[in-house]
Short mmCIF file of C-alpha atoms and ligand atoms in Angstrom, two decimals:
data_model
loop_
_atom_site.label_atom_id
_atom_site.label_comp_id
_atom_site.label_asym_id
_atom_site.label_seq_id
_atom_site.Cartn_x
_atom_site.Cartn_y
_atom_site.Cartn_z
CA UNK A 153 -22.65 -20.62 7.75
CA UNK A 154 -22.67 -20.14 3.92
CA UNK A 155 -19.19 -19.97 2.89
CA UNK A 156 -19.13 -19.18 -1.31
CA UNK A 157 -15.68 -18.18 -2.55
CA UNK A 158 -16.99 -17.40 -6.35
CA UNK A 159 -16.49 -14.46 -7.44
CA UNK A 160 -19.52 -12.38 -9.70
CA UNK A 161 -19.35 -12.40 -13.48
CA UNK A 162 -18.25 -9.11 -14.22
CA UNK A 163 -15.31 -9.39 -11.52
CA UNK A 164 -14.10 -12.81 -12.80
CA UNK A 165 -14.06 -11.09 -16.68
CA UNK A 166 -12.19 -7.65 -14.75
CA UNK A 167 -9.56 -10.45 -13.24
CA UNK A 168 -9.32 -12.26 -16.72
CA UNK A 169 -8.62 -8.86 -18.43
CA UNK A 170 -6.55 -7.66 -15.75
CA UNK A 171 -4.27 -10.78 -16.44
CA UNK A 172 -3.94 -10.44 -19.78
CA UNK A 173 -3.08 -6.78 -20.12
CA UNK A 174 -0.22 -7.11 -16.92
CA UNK A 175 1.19 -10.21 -19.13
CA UNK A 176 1.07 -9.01 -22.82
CA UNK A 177 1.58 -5.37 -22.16
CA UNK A 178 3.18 -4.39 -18.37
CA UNK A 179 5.58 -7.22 -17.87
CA UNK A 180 7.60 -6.61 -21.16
CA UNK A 181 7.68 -2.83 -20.02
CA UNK A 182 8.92 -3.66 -16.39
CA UNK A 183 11.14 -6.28 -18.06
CA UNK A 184 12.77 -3.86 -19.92
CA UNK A 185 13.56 -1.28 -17.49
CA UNK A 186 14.10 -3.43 -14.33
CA UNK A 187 11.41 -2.57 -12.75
CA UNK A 188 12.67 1.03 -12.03
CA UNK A 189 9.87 3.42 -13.03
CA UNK A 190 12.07 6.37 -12.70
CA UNK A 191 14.56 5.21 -15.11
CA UNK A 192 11.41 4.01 -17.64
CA UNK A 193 9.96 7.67 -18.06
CA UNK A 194 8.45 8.26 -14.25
CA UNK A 195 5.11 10.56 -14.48
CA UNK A 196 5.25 10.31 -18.31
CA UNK A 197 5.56 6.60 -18.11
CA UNK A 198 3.24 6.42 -15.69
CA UNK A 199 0.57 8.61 -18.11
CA UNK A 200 1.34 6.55 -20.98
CA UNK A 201 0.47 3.30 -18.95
CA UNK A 202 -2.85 4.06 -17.66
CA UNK A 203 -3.52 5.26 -21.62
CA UNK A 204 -3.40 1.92 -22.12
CA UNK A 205 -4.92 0.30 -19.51
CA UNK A 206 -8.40 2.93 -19.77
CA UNK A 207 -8.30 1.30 -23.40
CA UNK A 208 -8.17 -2.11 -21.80
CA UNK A 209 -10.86 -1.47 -19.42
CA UNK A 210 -9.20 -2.35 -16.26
CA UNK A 211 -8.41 0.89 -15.40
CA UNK A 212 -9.49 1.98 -11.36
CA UNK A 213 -11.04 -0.72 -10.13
CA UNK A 214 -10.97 0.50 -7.11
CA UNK A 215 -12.79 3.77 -7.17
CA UNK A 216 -16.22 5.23 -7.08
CA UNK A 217 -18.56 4.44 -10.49
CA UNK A 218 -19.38 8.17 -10.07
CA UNK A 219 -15.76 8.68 -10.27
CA UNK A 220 -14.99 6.42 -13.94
CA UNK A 221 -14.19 3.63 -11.86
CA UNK A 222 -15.23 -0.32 -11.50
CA UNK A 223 -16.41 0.51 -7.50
CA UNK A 224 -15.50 -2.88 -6.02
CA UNK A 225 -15.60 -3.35 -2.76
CA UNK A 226 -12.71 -5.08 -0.97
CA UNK A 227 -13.21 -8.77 -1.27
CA UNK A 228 -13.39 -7.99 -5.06
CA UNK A 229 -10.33 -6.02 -5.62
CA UNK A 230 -8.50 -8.69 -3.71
CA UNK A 231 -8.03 -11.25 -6.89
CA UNK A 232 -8.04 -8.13 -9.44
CA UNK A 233 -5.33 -6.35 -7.57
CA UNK A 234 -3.37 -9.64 -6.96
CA UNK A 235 -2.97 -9.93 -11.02
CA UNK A 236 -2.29 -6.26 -11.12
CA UNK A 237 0.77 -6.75 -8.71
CA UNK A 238 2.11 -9.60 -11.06
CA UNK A 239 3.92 -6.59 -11.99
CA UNK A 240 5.66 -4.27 -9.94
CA UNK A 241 4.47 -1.55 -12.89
CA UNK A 242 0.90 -2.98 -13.02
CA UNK A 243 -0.48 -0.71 -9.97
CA UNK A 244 0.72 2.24 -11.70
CA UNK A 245 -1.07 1.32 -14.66
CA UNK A 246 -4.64 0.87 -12.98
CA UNK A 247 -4.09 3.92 -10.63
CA UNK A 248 -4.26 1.01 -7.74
CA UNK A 249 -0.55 2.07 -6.91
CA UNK A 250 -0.18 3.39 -2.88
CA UNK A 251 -0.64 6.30 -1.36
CA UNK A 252 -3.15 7.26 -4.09
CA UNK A 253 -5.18 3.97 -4.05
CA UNK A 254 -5.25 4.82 -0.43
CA UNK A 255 -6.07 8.02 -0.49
CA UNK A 256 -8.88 7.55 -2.80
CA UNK A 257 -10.88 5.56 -0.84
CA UNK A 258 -10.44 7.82 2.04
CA UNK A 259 -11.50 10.72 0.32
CA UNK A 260 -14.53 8.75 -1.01
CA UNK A 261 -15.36 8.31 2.53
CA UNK A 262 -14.51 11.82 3.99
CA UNK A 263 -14.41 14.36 2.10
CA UNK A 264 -17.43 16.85 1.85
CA UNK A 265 -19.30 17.44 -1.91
CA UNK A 266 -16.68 20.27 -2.75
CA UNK A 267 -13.02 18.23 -1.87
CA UNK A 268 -14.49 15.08 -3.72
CA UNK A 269 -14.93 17.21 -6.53
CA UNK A 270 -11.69 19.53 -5.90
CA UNK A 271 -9.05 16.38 -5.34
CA UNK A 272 -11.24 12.94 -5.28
CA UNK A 273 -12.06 13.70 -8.94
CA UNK A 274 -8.63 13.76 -10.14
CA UNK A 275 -7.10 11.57 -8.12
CA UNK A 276 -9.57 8.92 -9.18
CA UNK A 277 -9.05 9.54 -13.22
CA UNK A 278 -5.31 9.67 -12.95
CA UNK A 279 -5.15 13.50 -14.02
CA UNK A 280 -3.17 14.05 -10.72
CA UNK A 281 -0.99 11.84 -8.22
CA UNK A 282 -1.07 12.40 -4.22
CA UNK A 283 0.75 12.09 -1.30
CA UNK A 284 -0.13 11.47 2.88
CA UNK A 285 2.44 13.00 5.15
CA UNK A 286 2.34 11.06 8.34
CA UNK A 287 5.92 10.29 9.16
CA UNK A 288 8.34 12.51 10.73
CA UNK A 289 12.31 12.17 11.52
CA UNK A 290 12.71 11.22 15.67
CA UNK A 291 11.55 12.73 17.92
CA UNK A 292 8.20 12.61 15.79
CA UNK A 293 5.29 10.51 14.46
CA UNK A 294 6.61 7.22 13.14
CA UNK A 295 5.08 3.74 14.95
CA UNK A 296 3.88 5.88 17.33
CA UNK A 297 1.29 8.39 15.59
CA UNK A 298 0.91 10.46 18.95
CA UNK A 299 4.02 11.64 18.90
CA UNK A 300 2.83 13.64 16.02
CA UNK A 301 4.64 17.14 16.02
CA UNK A 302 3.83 18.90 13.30
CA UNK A 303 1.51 21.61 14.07
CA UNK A 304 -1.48 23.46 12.70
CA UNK A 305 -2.37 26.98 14.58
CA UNK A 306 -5.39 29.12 14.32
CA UNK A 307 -4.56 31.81 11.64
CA UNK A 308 -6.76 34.63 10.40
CA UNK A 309 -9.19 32.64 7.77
CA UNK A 310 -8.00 29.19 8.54
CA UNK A 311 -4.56 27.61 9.53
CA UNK A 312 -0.95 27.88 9.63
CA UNK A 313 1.09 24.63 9.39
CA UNK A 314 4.54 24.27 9.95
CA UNK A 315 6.91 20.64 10.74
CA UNK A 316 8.81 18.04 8.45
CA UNK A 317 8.00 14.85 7.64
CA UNK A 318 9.91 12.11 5.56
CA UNK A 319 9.55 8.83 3.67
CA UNK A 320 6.47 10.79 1.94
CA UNK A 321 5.33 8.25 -0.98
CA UNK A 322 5.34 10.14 -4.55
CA UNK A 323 5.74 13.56 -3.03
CA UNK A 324 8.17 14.61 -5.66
CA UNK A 325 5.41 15.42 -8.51
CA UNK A 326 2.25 15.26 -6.64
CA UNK A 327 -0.66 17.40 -7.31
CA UNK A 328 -1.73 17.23 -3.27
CA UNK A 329 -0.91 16.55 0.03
CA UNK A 330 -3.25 15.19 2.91
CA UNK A 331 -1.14 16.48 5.50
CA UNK A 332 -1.21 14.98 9.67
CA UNK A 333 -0.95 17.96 12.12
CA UNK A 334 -1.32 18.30 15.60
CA UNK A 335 -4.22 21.00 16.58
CA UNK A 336 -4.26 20.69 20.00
CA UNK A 337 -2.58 18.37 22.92
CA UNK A 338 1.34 17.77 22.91
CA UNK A 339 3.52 15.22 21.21
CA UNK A 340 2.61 11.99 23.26
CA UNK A 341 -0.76 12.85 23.93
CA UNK A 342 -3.36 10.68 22.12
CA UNK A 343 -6.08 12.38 19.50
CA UNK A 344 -5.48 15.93 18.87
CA UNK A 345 -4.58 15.20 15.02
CA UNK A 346 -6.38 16.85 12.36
CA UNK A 347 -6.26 16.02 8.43
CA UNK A 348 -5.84 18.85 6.06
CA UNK A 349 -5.42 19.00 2.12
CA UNK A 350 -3.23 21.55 0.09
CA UNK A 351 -2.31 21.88 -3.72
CA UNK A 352 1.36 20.77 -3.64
CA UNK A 353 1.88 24.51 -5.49
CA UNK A 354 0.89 26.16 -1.94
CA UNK A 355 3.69 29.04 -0.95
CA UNK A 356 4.94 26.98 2.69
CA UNK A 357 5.61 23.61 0.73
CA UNK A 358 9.16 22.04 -0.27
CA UNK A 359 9.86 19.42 -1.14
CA UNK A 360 13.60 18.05 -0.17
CA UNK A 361 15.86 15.34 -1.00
CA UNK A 362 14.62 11.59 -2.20
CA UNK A 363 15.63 9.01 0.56
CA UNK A 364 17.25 6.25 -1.31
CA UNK A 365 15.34 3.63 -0.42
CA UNK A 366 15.64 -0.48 -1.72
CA UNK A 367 12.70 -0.52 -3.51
CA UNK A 368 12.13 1.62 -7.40
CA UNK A 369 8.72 0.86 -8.85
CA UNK A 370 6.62 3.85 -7.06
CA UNK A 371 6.53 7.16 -9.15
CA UNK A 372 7.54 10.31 -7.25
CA UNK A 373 10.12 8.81 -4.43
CA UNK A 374 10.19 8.58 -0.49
CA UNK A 375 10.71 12.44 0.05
CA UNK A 376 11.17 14.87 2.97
CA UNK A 377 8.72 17.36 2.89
CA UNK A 378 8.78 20.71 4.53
CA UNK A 379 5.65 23.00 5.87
CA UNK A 380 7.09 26.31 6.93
CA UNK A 381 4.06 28.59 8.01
CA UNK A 382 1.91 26.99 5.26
CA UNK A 383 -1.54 28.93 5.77
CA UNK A 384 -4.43 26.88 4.56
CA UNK A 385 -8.38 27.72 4.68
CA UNK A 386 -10.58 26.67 7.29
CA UNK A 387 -12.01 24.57 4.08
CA UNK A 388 -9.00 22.68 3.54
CA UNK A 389 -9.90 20.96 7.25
CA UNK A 390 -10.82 16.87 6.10
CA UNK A 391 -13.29 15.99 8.19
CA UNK A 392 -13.65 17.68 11.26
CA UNK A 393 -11.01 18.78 13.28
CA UNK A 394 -8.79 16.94 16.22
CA UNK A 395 -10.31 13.64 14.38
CA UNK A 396 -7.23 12.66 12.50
CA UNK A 397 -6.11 9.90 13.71
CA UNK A 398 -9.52 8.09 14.05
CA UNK A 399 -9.59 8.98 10.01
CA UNK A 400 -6.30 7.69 9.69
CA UNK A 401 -7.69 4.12 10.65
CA UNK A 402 -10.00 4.29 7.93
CA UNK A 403 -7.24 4.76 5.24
CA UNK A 404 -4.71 2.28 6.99
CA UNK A 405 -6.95 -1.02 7.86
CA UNK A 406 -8.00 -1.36 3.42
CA UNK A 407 -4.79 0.37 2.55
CA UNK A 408 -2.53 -2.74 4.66
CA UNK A 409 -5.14 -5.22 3.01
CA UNK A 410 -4.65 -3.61 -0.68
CA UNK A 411 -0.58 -3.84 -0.06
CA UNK A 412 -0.94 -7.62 1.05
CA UNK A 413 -3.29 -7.61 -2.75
CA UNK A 414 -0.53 -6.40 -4.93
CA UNK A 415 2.60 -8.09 -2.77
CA UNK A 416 0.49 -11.23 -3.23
CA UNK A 417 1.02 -10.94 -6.84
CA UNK A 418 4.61 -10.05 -6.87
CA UNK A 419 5.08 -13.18 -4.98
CA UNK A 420 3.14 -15.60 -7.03
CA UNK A 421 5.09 -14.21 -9.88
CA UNK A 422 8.32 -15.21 -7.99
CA UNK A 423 7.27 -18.68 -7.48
CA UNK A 424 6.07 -19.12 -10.81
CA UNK A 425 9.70 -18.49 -12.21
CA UNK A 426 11.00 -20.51 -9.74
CA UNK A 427 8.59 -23.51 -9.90
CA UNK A 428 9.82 -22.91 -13.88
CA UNK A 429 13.15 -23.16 -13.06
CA UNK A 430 13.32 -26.02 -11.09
CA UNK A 431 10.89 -27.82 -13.43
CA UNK A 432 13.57 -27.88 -16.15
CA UNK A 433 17.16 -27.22 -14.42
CA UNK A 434 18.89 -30.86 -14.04
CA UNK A 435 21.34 -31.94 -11.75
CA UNK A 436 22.43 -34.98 -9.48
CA UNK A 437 20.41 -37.20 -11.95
CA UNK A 438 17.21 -35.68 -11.58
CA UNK A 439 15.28 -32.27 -12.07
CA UNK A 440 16.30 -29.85 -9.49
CA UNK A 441 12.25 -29.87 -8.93
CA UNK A 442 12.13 -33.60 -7.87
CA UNK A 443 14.80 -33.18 -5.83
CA UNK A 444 13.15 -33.31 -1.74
CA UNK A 445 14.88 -30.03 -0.41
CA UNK A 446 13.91 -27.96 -3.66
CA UNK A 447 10.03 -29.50 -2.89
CA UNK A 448 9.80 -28.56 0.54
CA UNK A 449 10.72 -25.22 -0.21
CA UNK A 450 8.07 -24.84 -3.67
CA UNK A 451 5.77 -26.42 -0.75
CA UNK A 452 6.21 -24.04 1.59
CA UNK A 453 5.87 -21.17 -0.94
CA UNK A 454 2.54 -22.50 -1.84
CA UNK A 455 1.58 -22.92 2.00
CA UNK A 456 2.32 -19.11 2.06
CA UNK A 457 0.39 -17.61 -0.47
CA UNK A 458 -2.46 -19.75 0.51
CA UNK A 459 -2.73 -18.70 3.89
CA UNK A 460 -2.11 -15.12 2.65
CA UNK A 461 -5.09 -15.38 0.74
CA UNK A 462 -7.17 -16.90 3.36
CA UNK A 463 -6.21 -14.05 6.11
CA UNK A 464 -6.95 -11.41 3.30
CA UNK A 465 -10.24 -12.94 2.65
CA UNK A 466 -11.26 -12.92 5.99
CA UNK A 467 -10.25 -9.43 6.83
CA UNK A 468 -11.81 -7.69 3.23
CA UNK A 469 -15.12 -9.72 4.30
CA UNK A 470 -15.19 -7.81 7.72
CA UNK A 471 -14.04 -4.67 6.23
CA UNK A 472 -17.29 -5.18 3.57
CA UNK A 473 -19.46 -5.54 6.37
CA UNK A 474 -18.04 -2.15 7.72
CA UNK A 475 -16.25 -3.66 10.75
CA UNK A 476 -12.95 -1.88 11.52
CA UNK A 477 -10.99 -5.07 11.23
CA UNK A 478 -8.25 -4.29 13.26
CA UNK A 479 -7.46 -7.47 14.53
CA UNK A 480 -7.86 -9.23 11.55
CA UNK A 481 -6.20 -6.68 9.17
CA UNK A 482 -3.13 -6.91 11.70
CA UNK A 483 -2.99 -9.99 11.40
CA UNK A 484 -3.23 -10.58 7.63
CA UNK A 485 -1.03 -7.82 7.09
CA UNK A 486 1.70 -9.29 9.75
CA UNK A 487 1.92 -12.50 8.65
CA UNK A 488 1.61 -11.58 4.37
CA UNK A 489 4.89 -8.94 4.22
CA UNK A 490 6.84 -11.92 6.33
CA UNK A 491 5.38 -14.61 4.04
CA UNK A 492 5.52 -12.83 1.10
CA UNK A 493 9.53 -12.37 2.00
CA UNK A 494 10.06 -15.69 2.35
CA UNK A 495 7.99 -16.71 -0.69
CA UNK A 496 10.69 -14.38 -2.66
CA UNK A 497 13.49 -15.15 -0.67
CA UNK A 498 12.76 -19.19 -1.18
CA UNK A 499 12.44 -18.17 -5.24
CA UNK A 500 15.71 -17.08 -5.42
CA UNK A 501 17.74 -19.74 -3.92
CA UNK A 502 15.93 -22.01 -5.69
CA UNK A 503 17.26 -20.56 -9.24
CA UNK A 504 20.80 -20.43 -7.69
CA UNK A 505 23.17 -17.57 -9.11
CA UNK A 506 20.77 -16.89 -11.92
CA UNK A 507 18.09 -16.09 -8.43
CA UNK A 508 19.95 -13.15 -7.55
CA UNK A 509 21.38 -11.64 -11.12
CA UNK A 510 19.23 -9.32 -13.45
CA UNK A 511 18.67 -12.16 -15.93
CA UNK A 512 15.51 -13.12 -13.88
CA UNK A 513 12.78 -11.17 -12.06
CA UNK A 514 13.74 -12.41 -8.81
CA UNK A 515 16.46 -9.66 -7.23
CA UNK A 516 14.49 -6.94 -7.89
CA UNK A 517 11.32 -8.81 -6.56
CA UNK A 518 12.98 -9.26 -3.26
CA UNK A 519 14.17 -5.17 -3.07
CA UNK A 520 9.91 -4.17 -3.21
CA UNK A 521 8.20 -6.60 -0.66
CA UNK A 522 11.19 -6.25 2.15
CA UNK A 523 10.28 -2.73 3.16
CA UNK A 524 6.60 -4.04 3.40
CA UNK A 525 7.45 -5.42 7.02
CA UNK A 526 8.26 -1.73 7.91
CA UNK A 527 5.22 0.62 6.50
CA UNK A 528 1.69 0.36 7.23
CA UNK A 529 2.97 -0.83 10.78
CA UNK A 530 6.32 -2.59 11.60
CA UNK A 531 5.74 -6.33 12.14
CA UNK A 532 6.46 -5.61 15.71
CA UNK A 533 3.61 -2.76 16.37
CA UNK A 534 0.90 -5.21 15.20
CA UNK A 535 2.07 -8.51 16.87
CA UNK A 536 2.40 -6.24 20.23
CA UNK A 537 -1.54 -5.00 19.14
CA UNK A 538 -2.45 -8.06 18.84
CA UNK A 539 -1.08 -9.56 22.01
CA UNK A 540 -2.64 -6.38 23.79
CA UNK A 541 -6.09 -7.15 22.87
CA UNK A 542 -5.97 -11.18 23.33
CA UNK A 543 -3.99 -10.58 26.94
CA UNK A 544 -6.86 -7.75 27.77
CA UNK A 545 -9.86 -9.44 26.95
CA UNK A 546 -8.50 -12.18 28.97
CA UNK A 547 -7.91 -9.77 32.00
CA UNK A 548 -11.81 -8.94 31.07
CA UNK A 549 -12.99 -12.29 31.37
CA UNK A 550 -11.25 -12.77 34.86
CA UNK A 551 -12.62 -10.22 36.22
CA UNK A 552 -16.60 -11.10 35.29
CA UNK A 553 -15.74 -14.38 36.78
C1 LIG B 67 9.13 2.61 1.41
C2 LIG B 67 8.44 3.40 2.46
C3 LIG B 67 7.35 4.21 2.12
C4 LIG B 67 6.72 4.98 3.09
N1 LIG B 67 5.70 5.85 2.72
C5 LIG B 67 5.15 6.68 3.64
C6 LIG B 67 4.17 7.66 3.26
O1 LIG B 67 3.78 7.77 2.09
N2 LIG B 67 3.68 8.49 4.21
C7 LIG B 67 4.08 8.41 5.52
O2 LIG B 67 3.59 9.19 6.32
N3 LIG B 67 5.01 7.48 5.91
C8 LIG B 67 5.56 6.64 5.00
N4 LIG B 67 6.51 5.71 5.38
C9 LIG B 67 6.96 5.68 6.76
C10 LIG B 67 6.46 4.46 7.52
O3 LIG B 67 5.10 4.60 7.77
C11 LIG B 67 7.32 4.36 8.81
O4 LIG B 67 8.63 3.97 8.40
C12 LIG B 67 6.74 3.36 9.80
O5 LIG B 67 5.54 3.86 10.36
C13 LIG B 67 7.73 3.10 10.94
O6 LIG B 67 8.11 4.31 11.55
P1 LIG B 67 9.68 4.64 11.72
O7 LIG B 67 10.37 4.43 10.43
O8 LIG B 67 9.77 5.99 12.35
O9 LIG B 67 10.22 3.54 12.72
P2 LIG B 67 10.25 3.61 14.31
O10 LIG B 67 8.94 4.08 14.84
O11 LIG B 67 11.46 4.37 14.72
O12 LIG B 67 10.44 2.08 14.69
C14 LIG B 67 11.67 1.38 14.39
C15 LIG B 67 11.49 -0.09 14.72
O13 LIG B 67 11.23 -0.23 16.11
C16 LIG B 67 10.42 -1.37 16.34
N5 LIG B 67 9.23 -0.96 17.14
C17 LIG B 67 8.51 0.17 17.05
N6 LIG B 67 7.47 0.15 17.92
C18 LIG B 67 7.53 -1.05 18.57
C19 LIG B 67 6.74 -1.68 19.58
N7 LIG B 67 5.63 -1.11 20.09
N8 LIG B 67 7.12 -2.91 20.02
C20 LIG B 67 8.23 -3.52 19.50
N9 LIG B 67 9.01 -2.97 18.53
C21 LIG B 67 8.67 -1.76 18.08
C22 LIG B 67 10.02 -1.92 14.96
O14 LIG B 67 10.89 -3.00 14.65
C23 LIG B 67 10.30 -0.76 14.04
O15 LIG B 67 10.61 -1.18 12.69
C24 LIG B 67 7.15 4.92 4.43
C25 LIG B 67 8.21 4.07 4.77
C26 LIG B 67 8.85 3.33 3.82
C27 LIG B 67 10.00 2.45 4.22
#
């Protein structure tokens, strides 16, 4: 087995860019505002970022060449995306931020000739931001996707939509929706989901209130959104219909592997102004940094990301081959939010009351990566999908015997 962990010319030059422009341009930015994009200019902000980052030629690595982008595939956003998320503002600025990183490479793989053109377009040259309204308040779709409850109906020319869903990413200001409705079985039932896209300026679409959420460095909030007898086009269907939730899988196993990218980064950026700290900081007669309890935890952080990065690369390398990587994306995704965490968590008691105060990086550090054990799959979900399939192919192998 040929194992070759260099990366090709032209990435290694996109990652050396990518470093430079997050450190000399997006860091003093984030710096400056706290890392709250709403408070630094939100949508304009956001504009006025990827100005700059077209003019450093890092800008979409991710998408299509068709589209104006770099077209890497996973294993080669991993180390481009990981400088990117050095700063909580650096997705933003390469249009690499979630859901529309997400939703770009889903629409790259779905979407027919005319929605690439009508939404993929741009989405993929930051003229537009997007949203994916999955979640819904209880009794609805939230670990459990089948208990999906909006609906979609037959209508005369296409469908009519109507449910709520919540904690929609960037809803408030987005030029799209990719909306999750049920078009046929019952709340419970697997399949029946279908995948359709509306201009956010469709009569039958509000917006409601912001949930107030830790975290402050995506543009356009954690919103409810409301369909009330929103009548779309038969051509509005992504995909084909009732085959939702199999799409869904293609947007969620690279869009868990792209948030373990640019929480990876956030991390290492913790660490390095810890590792900083304790470098210089005296006390007891020594460095705080040659002290053992201080080593074991800069040790352990350095255990983390490394076996962060290790998962990741195993799961982008199956998701290159076009495997569907669920094992191995649950897995890489389970254990980077927890390690990622702790990698923050360790960073700010190791800087002491200076950890957990505004003068460093650290506080606001830890508010972004903790809800990253809840989306994309709660910690729980994918240990107990895990256990499922290593308990059933066990079952499997008793019975052959
Ligand atoms: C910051 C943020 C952004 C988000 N953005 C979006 C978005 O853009 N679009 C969208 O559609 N959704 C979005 N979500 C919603 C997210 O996908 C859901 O929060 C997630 O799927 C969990 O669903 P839930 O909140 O309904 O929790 P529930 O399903 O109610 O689960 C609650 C808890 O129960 C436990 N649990 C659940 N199932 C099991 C199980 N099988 N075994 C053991 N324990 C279990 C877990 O601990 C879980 O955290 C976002 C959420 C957050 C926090």
């Amino acid at each position: 087995m040929a194992i070759d962990l260099s990366l090709p010319p032209e990435v290694q030059a996109l990652v050396d860019r990518t470093r430079g422009f997050i450190r000399e341009h997006v860091l003093p930015l984030e710096d400056a505002h706290d890392g709250d994009i709403t408070a630094a200019g939100g949508d304009r902000f956001r504009v006025e970022l990827q100005q700059a980052a077209r003019d450093a030629g890092v800008f979409a690595p991710h998408a299509p060449v068709e589209y104006g982008g770099h077209g890497l595939g996973m294993c080669d956003r991993a180390p481009v995306f990981e400088e990117a998320g050095y700063s909580l503002f650096g997705p933003t600025a390469l249009n690499i931020a979630a859901p529309d990183e997400g939703n770009v490479h889903m629409l790259a793989h779905i979407a027919n000739p005319e929605q690439k053109q009508r939404y993929l377009a741009p989405l993929a040259h930051g003229e537009v931001r997007s949203a994916f309204a999955m979640t819904e308040p209880a009794p609805g779709a939230g670990s459990d996707p089948s208990a999906l409850a909006t609906r979609a109906v037959r209508a005369e020319g296409g469908w009519r939509i109507n449910g709520t869903k919540y904690f929609i990413t960037g809803a408030d200001g987005a030029g799209f929706f990719i909306i999750m409705a049920r078009t046929s079985g019952e709340p419970g039932q697997r399949g029946g989901a279908t995948m359709f896209l509306a201009p956010a300026d469709t009569p039958g679409i509000r917006v409601g209130r912001h949930l107030d959420t830790l975290d402050r460095s995506m543009v356009g909030g954690h919103c409810e959104v409301f369909f009330e007898d929103l009548l779309v086009p038969e051509s509005a269907v992504l995909g084909e219909v009732d085959r939702g939730f199999e799409y869904a899988q293609v947007r969620l196993g690279p869009a868990r592997m792209t948030h373990v990218m640019r929480w990876l980064g956030a991390a290492r950026r913790g660490h390095d102004v810890a590792v900083a700290h304790v470098a210089q900081r005296e006390g007891f007669g020594s460095r705080l940094g040659d002290l053992g309890m201080i080593q074991k935890m800069v040790a352990d952080n350095e255990i983390d990301i490394a076996a962060t990065r290790a998962l990741l690369t195993r799961a982008c390398w199956e998701l290159d081959r076009g495997e569907p990587a669920a094992n191995a994306t649950s897995i890489a995704k389970t254990f980077a939010a927890e390690a990622i965490f702790r990698i923050v968590d360790r960073s700010m008691q190791m800087c002491g009351g200076l950890g957990v105060s505004g003068d460093l990086p650290l506080a606001r550090l830890s508010r972004e990566v903790r809800p990253f054990r809840i989306y994309d799959g709660p910690s729980e979900v994918h240990r107990w999908a895990i256990a499922k399939r290593a308990v059933g192919a066990a079952k499997r192998a008793l019975r052959e015997q």
